[in-house]
Coordinates of C-alpha atoms in Angstrom, one line a residue:
M1 CA 12.4 13.2 -29.2
Q2 CA 12.1 11.4 -32.5
V3 CA 14.4 10.0 -35.1
T4 CA 13.1 9.3 -38.6
G5 CA 14.7 7.9 -41.8
L6 CA 17.7 5.7 -42.3
L7 CA 20.4 8.4 -42.0
H8 CA 20.6 7.7 -38.3
G9 CA 18.2 4.8 -38.2
A10 CA 20.6 2.5 -40.1
K11 CA 23.2 3.1 -37.4
L12 CA 20.7 2.3 -34.7
M13 CA 19.6 -0.9 -36.4
Q14 CA 23.2 -2.1 -36.2
F15 CA 22.8 -2.4 -32.4
A16 CA 20.0 -5.0 -33.1
G17 CA 21.9 -6.8 -35.9
F18 CA 18.8 -6.2 -38.2
P19 CA 19.4 -6.0 -42.0
V20 CA 18.9 -2.6 -43.4
A21 CA 19.1 -1.0 -46.8
D22 CA 22.3 0.6 -48.0
V23 CA 22.2 4.3 -47.3
L24 CA 24.4 7.3 -48.1
G25 CA 24.1 10.7 -46.4
P26 CA 24.0 14.2 -47.9
D27 CA 27.8 14.5 -48.0
A28 CA 28.1 11.5 -50.3
S29 CA 30.4 12.0 -53.3
E30 CA 29.2 11.5 -56.9
E31 CA 31.4 8.4 -57.1
A32 CA 29.7 6.9 -54.0
I33 CA 26.2 7.7 -55.4
K34 CA 27.1 6.1 -58.7
G35 CA 28.5 3.0 -57.0
L36 CA 25.2 2.7 -55.0
I37 CA 23.2 2.9 -58.2
D38 CA 25.4 0.3 -59.9
R39 CA 25.0 -2.1 -57.1
H40 CA 21.3 -1.8 -56.7
G41 CA 20.0 -0.6 -60.1
S42 CA 18.4 2.5 -58.6
V43 CA 18.3 4.6 -55.5
F44 CA 15.6 6.4 -53.6
V45 CA 16.3 10.1 -52.7
K46 CA 14.6 11.2 -49.5
P47 CA 14.8 14.6 -47.7
V48 CA 16.1 14.6 -44.1
F49 CA 13.9 16.3 -41.5
K50 CA 14.6 16.9 -37.8
G51 CA 12.1 15.1 -35.6
G52 CA 9.1 13.3 -37.1
V53 CA 6.9 14.5 -39.9
G54 CA 4.6 12.2 -41.9
K55 CA 3.1 11.7 -45.3
K56 CA 6.3 12.6 -47.2
G57 CA 5.6 10.1 -49.9
K58 CA 2.1 11.3 -50.6
A59 CA 3.4 14.9 -50.8
G60 CA 5.8 13.9 -53.6
L61 CA 8.9 14.2 -51.4
L62 CA 10.4 10.9 -52.6
G63 CA 12.7 10.7 -55.6
R64 CA 13.9 7.7 -57.5
A65 CA 16.9 7.7 -59.8
R66 CA 18.5 5.1 -62.1
D67 CA 21.4 7.2 -63.1
L68 CA 23.7 9.8 -61.5
R69 CA 22.3 12.8 -63.3
T70 CA 18.7 12.1 -62.1
A71 CA 20.0 11.4 -58.6
L72 CA 21.7 14.8 -58.4
A73 CA 18.7 16.6 -59.8
E74 CA 16.5 15.0 -57.1
K75 CA 19.1 16.0 -54.5
E76 CA 18.8 19.6 -55.7
R77 CA 14.9 19.4 -55.6
L78 CA 14.7 17.9 -52.1
Y79 CA 17.7 19.2 -50.2
F80 CA 15.9 22.2 -48.6
V81 CA 12.3 21.3 -49.3
E82 CA 9.6 22.5 -47.0
H83 CA 6.8 20.0 -46.0
R84 CA 3.5 20.7 -44.2
H85 CA 1.5 17.9 -42.6
G86 CA -1.4 19.0 -40.5
N87 CA -0.2 21.8 -38.3
V88 CA 3.4 20.7 -38.5
V89 CA 5.7 22.5 -40.9
A90 CA 9.2 21.2 -41.4
K91 CA 12.2 22.2 -43.5
A92 CA 14.6 19.6 -44.8
N93 CA 18.4 20.0 -44.4
G94 CA 19.9 17.4 -46.6
V95 CA 18.9 14.1 -48.3
T96 CA 19.7 10.4 -48.2
F97 CA 20.4 8.1 -51.0
E98 CA 19.0 4.6 -50.3
G99 CA 19.7 1.5 -52.4
A100 CA 16.5 0.0 -53.9
V101 CA 15.6 -3.4 -52.5
P102 CA 13.7 -5.7 -54.9
A103 CA 10.9 -7.6 -53.2
E104 CA 7.5 -9.1 -53.7
H105 CA 6.4 -8.8 -50.1
E106 CA 6.4 -5.7 -47.7
V107 CA 5.9 -5.9 -44.0
Y108 CA 4.9 -3.3 -41.3
V109 CA 6.0 -3.7 -37.7
S110 CA 6.0 -1.4 -34.7
I111 CA 6.6 -1.8 -31.0
T112 CA 5.1 0.8 -28.6
D113 CA 3.9 1.2 -25.1
S114 CA 0.1 0.7 -25.2
T115 CA -2.2 2.6 -22.9
R116 CA -5.0 0.2 -23.9
Y117 CA -3.2 -3.0 -22.9
R118 CA -0.9 -1.4 -20.3
A119 CA 2.0 -3.4 -21.8
P120 CA 4.4 -3.1 -24.8
T121 CA 2.5 -4.1 -27.9
M122 CA 3.6 -5.3 -31.3
T123 CA 1.6 -4.2 -34.4
L124 CA 2.3 -6.4 -37.4
T125 CA 1.0 -6.9 -40.9
H126 CA 2.4 -8.5 -44.0
R127 CA 0.7 -5.8 -46.2
G128 CA 3.2 -3.0 -45.3
G129 CA 4.4 -0.1 -47.4
V130 CA 1.1 1.7 -46.9
D131 CA -0.6 3.7 -44.1
I132 CA -1.5 1.3 -41.4
E133 CA -4.8 3.1 -40.9
D134 CA -5.8 2.3 -44.5
L135 CA -5.8 -1.5 -43.8
D136 CA -8.8 -3.5 -42.6
K137 CA -8.5 -4.5 -39.0
S138 CA -8.5 -8.2 -40.0
E139 CA -5.2 -7.6 -41.8
V140 CA -3.4 -6.1 -38.8
A141 CA -2.3 -8.0 -35.6
Q142 CA -1.9 -6.1 -32.3
V143 CA -0.3 -8.3 -29.7
P144 CA 0.6 -7.2 -26.2
F145 CA 3.4 -9.1 -24.5
D146 CA 5.2 -9.4 -21.2
P147 CA 8.0 -6.9 -20.9
L148 CA 9.8 -9.2 -18.5
T149 CA 10.1 -11.9 -21.2
G150 CA 10.2 -9.6 -24.1
L151 CA 9.2 -10.1 -27.7
K152 CA 9.6 -13.9 -28.2
A153 CA 9.7 -15.8 -31.4
F154 CA 6.4 -17.5 -30.7
V155 CA 4.6 -14.2 -30.3
V156 CA 5.6 -13.3 -33.9
A157 CA 4.8 -16.7 -35.2
N158 CA 1.3 -16.8 -33.7
A159 CA 0.6 -13.3 -35.1
L160 CA 1.6 -14.2 -38.6
S161 CA -0.4 -17.4 -38.4
E162 CA -3.5 -15.5 -37.4
L163 CA -3.0 -13.1 -40.3
K164 CA -2.6 -16.1 -42.7
A165 CA 0.7 -14.7 -43.9
P166 CA 2.5 -16.6 -46.7
K167 CA 4.6 -19.4 -45.2
A168 CA 7.8 -18.1 -46.8
L169 CA 7.6 -14.9 -44.6
I170 CA 7.1 -16.6 -41.3
S171 CA 10.5 -18.2 -40.6
P172 CA 12.6 -15.1 -41.6
L173 CA 10.4 -12.7 -39.6
V174 CA 10.4 -15.1 -36.6
Q175 CA 14.2 -15.0 -36.6
Q176 CA 14.6 -11.2 -37.1
L177 CA 11.8 -9.3 -35.4
P178 CA 12.5 -10.4 -31.8
K179 CA 15.8 -8.5 -32.2
L180 CA 13.9 -5.2 -32.3
W181 CA 12.9 -5.7 -28.6
E182 CA 16.5 -5.4 -27.5
L183 CA 16.9 -2.2 -29.3
Y184 CA 13.6 -0.8 -28.1
H185 CA 14.0 -1.9 -24.5
G186 CA 17.7 -1.3 -24.1
F187 CA 17.8 2.4 -25.2
G188 CA 14.7 3.9 -23.6
M189 CA 12.5 4.0 -26.7
T190 CA 8.8 4.7 -26.5
T191 CA 8.0 3.6 -30.1
L192 CA 9.9 1.8 -32.9
E193 CA 8.4 1.5 -36.4
L194 CA 9.8 -0.1 -39.5
N195 CA 7.7 0.5 -42.7
P196 CA 8.3 -1.1 -45.0
I197 CA 10.4 -4.1 -44.3
R198 CA 11.0 -5.5 -47.8
M199 CA 11.5 -9.3 -48.0
R200 CA 14.5 -9.6 -50.4
P201 CA 15.0 -13.1 -51.9
D202 CA 18.5 -14.5 -52.1
R203 CA 19.9 -16.9 -54.8
N204 CA 18.0 -19.8 -53.3
G205 CA 14.8 -17.9 -53.0
R206 CA 15.0 -17.6 -49.2
L207 CA 13.7 -14.3 -48.0
T208 CA 15.6 -11.8 -45.9
P209 CA 13.8 -8.9 -44.1
V210 CA 15.5 -5.6 -45.0
A211 CA 14.4 -2.4 -43.2
C212 CA 13.8 0.3 -45.8
D213 CA 12.5 3.0 -43.5
F214 CA 12.8 3.8 -39.8
K215 CA 11.1 5.8 -37.1
C216 CA 11.6 5.8 -33.3
G217 CA 10.8 8.0 -30.3
F218 CA 12.7 8.2 -27.1
D219 CA 11.7 9.0 -23.5
R220 CA 14.0 12.0 -22.9
D221 CA 13.8 11.4 -19.2
D222 CA 15.3 7.9 -19.6
P223 CA 19.1 8.4 -19.8
R224 CA 19.7 5.1 -21.7
W225 CA 19.2 6.8 -25.1
Q226 CA 22.4 8.8 -24.5
R227 CA 24.4 5.6 -24.9
L228 CA 23.6 5.7 -28.6
G229 CA 25.9 8.7 -29.2
L230 CA 23.3 10.5 -31.3
P231 CA 24.3 14.1 -32.2
G232 CA 22.6 16.7 -30.0
H233 CA 21.3 18.8 -32.9
L234 CA 19.1 15.9 -33.9
F235 CA 16.6 16.9 -31.3
S236 CA 17.0 20.7 -31.5
L237 CA 13.7 21.6 -33.1
D238 CA 12.3 25.1 -33.5
Y239 CA 11.8 25.8 -29.8
S240 CA 11.5 29.3 -28.6
D241 CA 14.1 30.7 -26.2
F242 CA 11.7 30.2 -23.3
E243 CA 11.0 26.5 -24.2
S244 CA 14.8 25.9 -24.7
E245 CA 15.6 27.3 -21.2
I246 CA 12.9 25.2 -19.6
N247 CA 14.0 22.0 -21.4
Q248 CA 17.6 22.5 -20.1
L249 CA 16.3 21.9 -16.6
R250 CA 15.1 18.4 -17.2
T251 CA 16.4 16.1 -14.4
Y252 CA 15.6 12.7 -13.0
Q253 CA 13.1 14.3 -10.6
G254 CA 10.3 16.6 -11.6
Q255 CA 8.8 17.3 -15.0
S256 CA 9.4 20.5 -17.1
D257 CA 7.2 19.9 -20.1
V258 CA 6.1 23.2 -21.6
C259 CA 5.1 24.8 -24.9
V260 CA 4.0 28.3 -25.8
I261 CA 0.3 28.4 -26.8
N262 CA -0.2 32.1 -27.4
P263 CA 2.7 34.6 -27.0
A264 CA 0.1 37.4 -26.6
G265 CA -1.9 35.6 -23.9
T266 CA -2.7 37.1 -20.5
I267 CA -2.9 34.1 -18.1
L268 CA 0.3 32.5 -17.0
A269 CA -0.6 29.0 -15.8
P270 CA 2.2 26.9 -14.2
T271 CA 0.3 23.5 -14.1
F272 CA 1.0 20.4 -12.1
G273 CA -0.2 17.0 -13.6
G274 CA -1.1 15.7 -17.0
G275 CA -4.8 15.6 -16.4
A276 CA -4.8 19.1 -15.0
N277 CA -2.8 20.3 -18.0
S278 CA -5.3 18.9 -20.5
L279 CA -8.3 20.5 -18.7
V280 CA -6.6 23.9 -18.1
T281 CA -5.2 24.1 -21.6
E282 CA -8.6 23.4 -23.2
M283 CA -10.6 25.7 -20.9
L284 CA -8.2 28.7 -21.1
G285 CA -7.8 28.5 -24.8
E286 CA -6.1 31.6 -26.4
D287 CA -6.0 33.3 -23.0
A288 CA -3.3 30.9 -21.9
I289 CA 0.3 31.9 -22.6
I290 CA 1.8 28.4 -22.0
S291 CA 0.7 24.8 -21.7
S292 CA 2.8 23.1 -19.0
D293 CA 3.3 20.2 -16.6
F294 CA 5.7 20.9 -13.8
G295 CA 4.6 17.9 -11.6
G296 CA 6.6 14.9 -10.4
N297 CA 7.6 16.4 -7.0
P298 CA 10.3 18.8 -8.4
P299 CA 12.9 19.9 -5.8
Y300 CA 12.9 23.5 -4.5
E301 CA 15.8 24.7 -6.6
K302 CA 14.5 23.3 -9.9
M303 CA 11.0 24.7 -9.3
K304 CA 12.4 28.1 -8.4
Q305 CA 14.5 28.2 -11.6
V306 CA 11.4 27.1 -13.7
A307 CA 9.3 29.8 -12.1
A308 CA 12.0 32.5 -12.6
I309 CA 12.3 31.7 -16.3
C310 CA 8.5 31.9 -16.6
F311 CA 8.4 35.2 -14.9
R312 CA 11.3 36.7 -16.8
H313 CA 9.7 35.9 -20.1
W314 CA 6.0 36.4 -19.4
L315 CA 5.2 38.2 -16.2
A316 CA 5.2 41.7 -17.7
Q317 CA 2.2 40.9 -19.9
T318 CA 0.4 38.6 -17.4
N319 CA -2.9 39.6 -15.9
V320 CA -3.4 36.4 -13.9
L321 CA -0.8 34.1 -12.4
F322 CA -2.7 30.9 -12.2
V323 CA -1.0 28.1 -10.2
I324 CA -3.1 25.0 -10.7
G325 CA -2.9 21.2 -10.3
G326 CA -4.9 18.2 -9.1
K327 CA -4.7 16.6 -5.7
S328 CA -1.1 15.2 -5.4
N329 CA -0.1 12.0 -3.6
N330 CA 3.6 12.6 -3.3
T331 CA 4.5 16.2 -4.4
D332 CA 5.5 18.4 -1.5
I333 CA 3.2 21.4 -2.1
F334 CA 5.0 23.5 0.4
E335 CA 8.3 23.1 -1.5
T336 CA 6.9 23.9 -4.9
F337 CA 4.8 26.8 -3.7
R338 CA 7.6 28.2 -1.6
A339 CA 9.8 28.1 -4.7
I340 CA 7.3 30.0 -6.8
A341 CA 6.7 32.5 -4.1
D342 CA 10.5 33.2 -3.7
A343 CA 11.0 33.4 -7.4
L344 CA 8.1 36.0 -7.6
R345 CA 9.5 38.0 -4.8
E346 CA 13.0 38.1 -6.3
H347 CA 11.6 39.0 -9.8
V348 CA 9.7 42.0 -8.4
G349 CA 12.8 43.0 -6.4
R350 CA 14.8 43.1 -9.6
H351 CA 12.3 44.4 -12.1
G352 CA 9.8 46.4 -9.9
P353 CA 6.2 45.7 -9.1
T354 CA 3.7 44.5 -11.7
P355 CA -0.2 44.5 -11.6
L356 CA -1.1 40.9 -11.2
Y357 CA -4.0 38.7 -9.9
L358 CA -2.9 35.5 -8.1
V359 CA -5.2 32.4 -8.4
V360 CA -4.2 29.1 -6.8
G361 CA -5.9 25.7 -6.9
R362 CA -4.2 22.5 -5.5
G363 CA -4.3 19.6 -3.1
G364 CA -1.7 17.4 -1.6
P365 CA 0.8 17.1 1.3
N366 CA 1.7 20.4 3.1
L367 CA -1.0 22.3 1.2
V368 CA -1.8 24.8 3.9
R369 CA 1.9 25.7 4.5
G370 CA 2.4 26.1 0.7
M371 CA -0.6 28.3 0.3
G372 CA 0.5 30.3 3.3
A373 CA 3.8 31.0 1.5
L374 CA 2.0 32.3 -1.6
R375 CA -0.5 34.3 0.5
D376 CA 2.2 36.0 2.5
T377 CA 4.1 36.9 -0.8
A378 CA 0.9 38.2 -2.5
E379 CA 0.1 40.4 0.6
A380 CA 3.7 41.7 0.9
L381 CA 3.6 42.7 -2.8
G382 CA 0.2 44.2 -2.6
L383 CA -1.4 41.8 -5.0
P384 CA -5.0 40.4 -4.9
Y385 CA -5.3 36.6 -4.6
R386 CA -7.7 33.8 -4.3
L387 CA -6.8 30.3 -3.0
F388 CA -8.8 27.1 -3.7
G389 CA -8.2 23.9 -1.8
F390 CA -8.4 20.2 -2.7
D391 CA -12.2 20.1 -2.3
S392 CA -12.8 22.7 -5.1
D393 CA -14.0 21.7 -8.5
M394 CA -11.1 22.3 -10.9
S395 CA -13.3 23.5 -13.8
E396 CA -14.8 26.1 -11.5
V397 CA -11.3 27.2 -10.4
V398 CA -10.3 27.6 -14.1
D399 CA -13.5 29.6 -14.7
Y400 CA -12.6 31.9 -11.8
A401 CA -9.2 32.5 -13.3
R402 CA -10.8 33.5 -16.6
R403 CA -13.2 35.9 -14.8
A404 CA -10.2 37.4 -13.0
D405 CA -8.5 37.9 -16.3
L406 CA -11.6 39.6 -17.7
W407 CA -11.8 41.9 -14.7
M408 CA -8.2 42.8 -15.2
R409 CA -8.8 43.6 -18.9
R410 CA -11.8 45.8 -18.0
G411 CA -9.9 48.1 -15.7
G412 CA -8.6 46.0 -12.9
R413 CA -5.1 46.1 -14.2
E414 CA -5.1 49.9 -14.3
A415 CA -6.6 50.1 -10.8
L416 CA -3.9 47.7 -9.4
A417 CA -1.2 49.7 -11.1
R418 CA -2.4 52.9 -9.5
G419 CA -2.4 51.2 -6.1
L420 CA 1.2 50.1 -6.7
G421 CA 2.2 53.5 -7.9
I422 CA 3.3 52.3 -11.4
P423 CA 2.0 52.9 -14.9
A424 CA -0.1 50.0 -16.3
S425 CA 1.3 48.6 -19.5
A426 CA -1.1 48.6 -22.4
R427 CA -3.4 45.5 -22.4
P428 CA -6.1 44.4 -24.8
T429 CA -9.5 45.4 -23.5
A430 CA -12.6 43.3 -23.4
A431 CA -15.1 43.6 -26.1

């Protein structure tokens, strides 16, 4: 869940009382655009993308206009422009017009939760307006701070002193940057970045920090972001129907993180735990249909709904149902496995039997009862299965699931289908 640009960023900055560049949205009238140009001398025209996508400036997706005619021409060029950065492709839907801010100095600042320091961390440099990665490490300060006390003025002052920043920058930034912590902490953000902050001089030469670009990310499991009143469509990216259904089940308890890896895959792997998800996704590769993390001790009803959605979308093409996770400390394995077993039994009851190999690997509370529920269901449905306990090496369990999938491709699926008295759907055969 990300917000980029000043269209919504300027409204969020109002909660912190932080100065921000004047901005107009895609519905701005010609009179309003001309008025903005008259006040600031020129405007920047930027495309509006959902979510976060980088390197827009380097891709030429930034227009500047000093008259209305040029501004409207840039609007036409950028309104529905498509942008590719790495493996991310995004299509714009609108533009913003942002008043130019004259300045000699530009500043970069971000606040994020650092896994290195295990604390919120401020990244700061007085050489902003560029990619932070392009700067020498000596020009960038990374300062962890105590979340209980927040981002204090002395933290900013010490960082700028270490960077040997011009003295004219220090006082204005010390006054303004601590305000960002209230915005970050108060609304469930995971990252907040301003680049650039342009230091605009007033009549007396005193500098004022003005945010000229904005980026933030939210923890969607933290309900505090909902107080901002952001429109729902802002986070509606190009999810598949399957991913959208799963995302609707997000609750305070239990994770439902999922993305489709290969719609033509043959291993359906409901996975529990981030570490397990990384290993399983890497080892299964293109054989995996989804990448998922359904851990966090989900209640029975939620896990049953998640499993039912997975089965409805993918079970017909699945060779191996691979239920895998690490050794849990607090997840009730019996509840999660019972939910999966009940969802599988109900799916077969509605749609008929399907040739399937069940492979399970897990550890944690009530493991034996949970595996018993899956074993009883597999035997009742006439499906082969293999269960691995907490003392099994996860990589070997994943390798077993891949071998089971290969066996299914090489004739096992057809053999199971004959045993179930159903025709086997066409599957890709092994080379």
